PDB file of C-alpha atoms in Angstrom:
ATOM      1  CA  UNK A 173      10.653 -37.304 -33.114  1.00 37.00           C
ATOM      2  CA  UNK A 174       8.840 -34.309 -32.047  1.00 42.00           C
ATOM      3  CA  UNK A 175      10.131 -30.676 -32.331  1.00 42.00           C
ATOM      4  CA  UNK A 176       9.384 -27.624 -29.787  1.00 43.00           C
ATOM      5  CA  UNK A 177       9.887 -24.139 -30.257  1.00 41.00           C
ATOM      6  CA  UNK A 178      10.497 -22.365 -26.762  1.00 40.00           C
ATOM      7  CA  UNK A 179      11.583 -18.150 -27.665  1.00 44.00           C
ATOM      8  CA  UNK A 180      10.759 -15.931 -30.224  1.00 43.00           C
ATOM      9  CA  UNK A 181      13.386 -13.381 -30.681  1.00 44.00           C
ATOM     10  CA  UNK A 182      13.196 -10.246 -32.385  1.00 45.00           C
ATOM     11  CA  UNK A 183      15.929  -7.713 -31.383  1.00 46.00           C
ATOM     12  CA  UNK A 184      16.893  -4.697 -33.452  1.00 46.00           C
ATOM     13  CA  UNK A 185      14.670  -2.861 -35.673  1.00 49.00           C
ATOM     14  CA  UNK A 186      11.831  -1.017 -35.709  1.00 53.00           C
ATOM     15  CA  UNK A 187       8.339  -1.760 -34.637  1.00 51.00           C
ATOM     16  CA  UNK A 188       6.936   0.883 -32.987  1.00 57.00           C
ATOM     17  CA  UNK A 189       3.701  -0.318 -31.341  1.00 64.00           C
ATOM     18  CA  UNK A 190       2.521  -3.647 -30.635  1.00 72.00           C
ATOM     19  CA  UNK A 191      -0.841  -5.608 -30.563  1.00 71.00           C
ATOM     20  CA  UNK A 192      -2.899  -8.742 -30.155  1.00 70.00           C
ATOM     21  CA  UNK A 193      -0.693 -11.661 -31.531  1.00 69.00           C
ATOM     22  CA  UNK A 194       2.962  -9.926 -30.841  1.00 72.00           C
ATOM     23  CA  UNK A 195       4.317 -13.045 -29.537  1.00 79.00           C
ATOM     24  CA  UNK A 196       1.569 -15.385 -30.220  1.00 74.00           C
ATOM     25  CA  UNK A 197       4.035 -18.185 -31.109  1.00 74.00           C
ATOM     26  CA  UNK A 198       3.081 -20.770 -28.253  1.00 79.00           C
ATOM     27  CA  UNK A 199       6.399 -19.862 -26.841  1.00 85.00           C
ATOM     28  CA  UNK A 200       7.057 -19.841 -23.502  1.00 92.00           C
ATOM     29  CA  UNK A 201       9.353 -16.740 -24.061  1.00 92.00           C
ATOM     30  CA  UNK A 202       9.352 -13.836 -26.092  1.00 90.00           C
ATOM     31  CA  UNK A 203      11.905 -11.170 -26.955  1.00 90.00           C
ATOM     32  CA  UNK A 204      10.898  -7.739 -28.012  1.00 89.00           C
ATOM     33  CA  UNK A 205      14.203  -5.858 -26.465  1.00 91.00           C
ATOM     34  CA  UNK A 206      15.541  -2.951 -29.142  1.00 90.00           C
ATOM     35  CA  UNK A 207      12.527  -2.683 -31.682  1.00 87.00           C
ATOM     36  CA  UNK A 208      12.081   1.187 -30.804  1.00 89.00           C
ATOM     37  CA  UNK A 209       8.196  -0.078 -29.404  1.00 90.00           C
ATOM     38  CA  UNK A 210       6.515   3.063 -28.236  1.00 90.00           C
ATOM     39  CA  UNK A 211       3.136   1.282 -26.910  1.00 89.00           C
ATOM     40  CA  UNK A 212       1.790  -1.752 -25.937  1.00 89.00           C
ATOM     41  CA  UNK A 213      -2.269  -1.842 -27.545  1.00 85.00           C
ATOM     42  CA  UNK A 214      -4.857  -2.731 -24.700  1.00 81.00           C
ATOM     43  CA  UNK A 215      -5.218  -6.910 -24.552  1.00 82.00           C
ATOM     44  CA  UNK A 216      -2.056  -7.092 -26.705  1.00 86.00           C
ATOM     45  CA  UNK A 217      -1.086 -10.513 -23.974  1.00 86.00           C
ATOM     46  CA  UNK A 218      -4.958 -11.296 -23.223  1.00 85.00           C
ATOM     47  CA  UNK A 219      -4.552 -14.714 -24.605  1.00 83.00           C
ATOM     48  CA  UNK A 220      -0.669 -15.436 -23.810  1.00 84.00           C
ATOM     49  CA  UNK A 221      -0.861 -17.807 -21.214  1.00 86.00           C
ATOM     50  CA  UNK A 222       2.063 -19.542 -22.664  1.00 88.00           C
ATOM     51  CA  UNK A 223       4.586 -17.209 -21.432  1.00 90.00           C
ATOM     52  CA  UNK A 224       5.892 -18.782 -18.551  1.00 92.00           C
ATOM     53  CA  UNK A 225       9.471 -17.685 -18.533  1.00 93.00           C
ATOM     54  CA  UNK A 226      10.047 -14.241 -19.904  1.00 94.00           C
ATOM     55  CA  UNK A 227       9.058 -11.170 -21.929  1.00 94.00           C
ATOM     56  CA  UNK A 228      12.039  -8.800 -22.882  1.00 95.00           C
ATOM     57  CA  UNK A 229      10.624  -5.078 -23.692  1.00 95.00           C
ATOM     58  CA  UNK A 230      13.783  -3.556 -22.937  1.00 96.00           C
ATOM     59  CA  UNK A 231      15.842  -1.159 -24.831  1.00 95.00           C
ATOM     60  CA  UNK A 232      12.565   0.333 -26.575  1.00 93.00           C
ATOM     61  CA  UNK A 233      11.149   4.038 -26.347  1.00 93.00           C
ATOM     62  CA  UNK A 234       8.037   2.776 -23.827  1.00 94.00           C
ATOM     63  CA  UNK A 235       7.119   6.158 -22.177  1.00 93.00           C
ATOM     64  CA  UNK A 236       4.290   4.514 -19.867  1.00 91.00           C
ATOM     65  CA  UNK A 237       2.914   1.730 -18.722  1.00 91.00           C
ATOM     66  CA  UNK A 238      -1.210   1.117 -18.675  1.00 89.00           C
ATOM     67  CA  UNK A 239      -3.244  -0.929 -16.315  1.00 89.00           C
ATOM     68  CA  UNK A 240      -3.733  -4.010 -18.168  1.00 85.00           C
ATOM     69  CA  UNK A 241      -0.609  -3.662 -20.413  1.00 88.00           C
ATOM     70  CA  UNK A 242      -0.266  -7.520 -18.895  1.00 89.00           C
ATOM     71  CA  UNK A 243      -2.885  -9.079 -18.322  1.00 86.00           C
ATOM     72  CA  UNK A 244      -3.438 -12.311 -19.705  1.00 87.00           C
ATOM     73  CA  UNK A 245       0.646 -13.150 -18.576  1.00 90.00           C
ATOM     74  CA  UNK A 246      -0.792 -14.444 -14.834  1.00 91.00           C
ATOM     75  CA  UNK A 247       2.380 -17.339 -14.926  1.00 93.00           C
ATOM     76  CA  UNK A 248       5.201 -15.140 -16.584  1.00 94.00           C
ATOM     77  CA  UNK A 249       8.395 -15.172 -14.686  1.00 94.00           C
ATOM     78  CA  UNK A 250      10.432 -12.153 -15.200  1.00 95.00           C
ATOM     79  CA  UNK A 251       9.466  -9.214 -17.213  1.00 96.00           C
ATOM     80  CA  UNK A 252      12.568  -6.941 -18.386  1.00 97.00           C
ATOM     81  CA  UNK A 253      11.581  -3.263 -18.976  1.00 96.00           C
ATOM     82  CA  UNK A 254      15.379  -1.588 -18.699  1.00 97.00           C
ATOM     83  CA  UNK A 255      16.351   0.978 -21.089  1.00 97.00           C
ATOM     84  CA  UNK A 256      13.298   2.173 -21.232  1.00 96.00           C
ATOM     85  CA  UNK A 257      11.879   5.759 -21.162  1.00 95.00           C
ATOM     86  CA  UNK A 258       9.304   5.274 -18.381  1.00 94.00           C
ATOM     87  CA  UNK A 259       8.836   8.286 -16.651  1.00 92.00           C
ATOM     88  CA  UNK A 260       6.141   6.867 -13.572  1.00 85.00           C
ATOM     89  CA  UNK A 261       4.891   4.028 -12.798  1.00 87.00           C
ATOM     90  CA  UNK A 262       1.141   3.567 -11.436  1.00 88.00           C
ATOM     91  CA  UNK A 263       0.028   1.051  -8.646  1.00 84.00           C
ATOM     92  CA  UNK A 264      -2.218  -1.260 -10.999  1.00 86.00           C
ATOM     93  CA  UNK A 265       0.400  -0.825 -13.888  1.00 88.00           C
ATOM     94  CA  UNK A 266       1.295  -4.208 -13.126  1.00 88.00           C
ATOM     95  CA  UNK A 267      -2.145  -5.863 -13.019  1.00 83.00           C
ATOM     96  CA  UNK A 268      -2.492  -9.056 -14.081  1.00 78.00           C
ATOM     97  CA  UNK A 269       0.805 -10.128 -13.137  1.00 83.00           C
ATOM     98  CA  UNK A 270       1.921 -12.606  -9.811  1.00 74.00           C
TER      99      UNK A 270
END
């Protein structure tokens, strides 16, 4: 009998900032929602082609959003960015996404 881990789920708490490897679980989800994240490094999802379904960065402190923020996440499904503090958004922002 095989075993499969689909989410990684880390809601409440404080993580400020993340980088390369934040969800590098082979999951095909990942939660990040209410970790007070204030930035996402450059290439932080460069080799997260395994998120398929969803990546939750809501309820954080995200003040912006950077060309490339996502690229690597070509076949995710939904992002969630409520709750946020995002004050504009920038055509390219979203780069990297379908």
């Amino acid at each position: 009998m095989t075993s499969s881990t689909f989410g990684l789920y880390l809601t409440s708490g404080n993580v400020v900032s993340i980088g390369a490897g934040a969800c590098d679980t082979g999951d095909t989800n990942c939660n990040l929602s209410s970790k007070s994240i204030t930035g996402i490094a450059t290439d932080t999802f460069i080799n997260h082609h395994n998120l398929t379904e969803y990546l939750n960065l809501s309820s954080n402190q995200l003040t912006s959003i950077e060309s490339g923020d996502f690229a690597g996440l070509s076949s995710l499904t939904t992002l969630y960015l409520s709750s946020n503090q995002l004050t504009s958004i920038e055509s390219g922002d979203f780069a990297g996404l379908s």
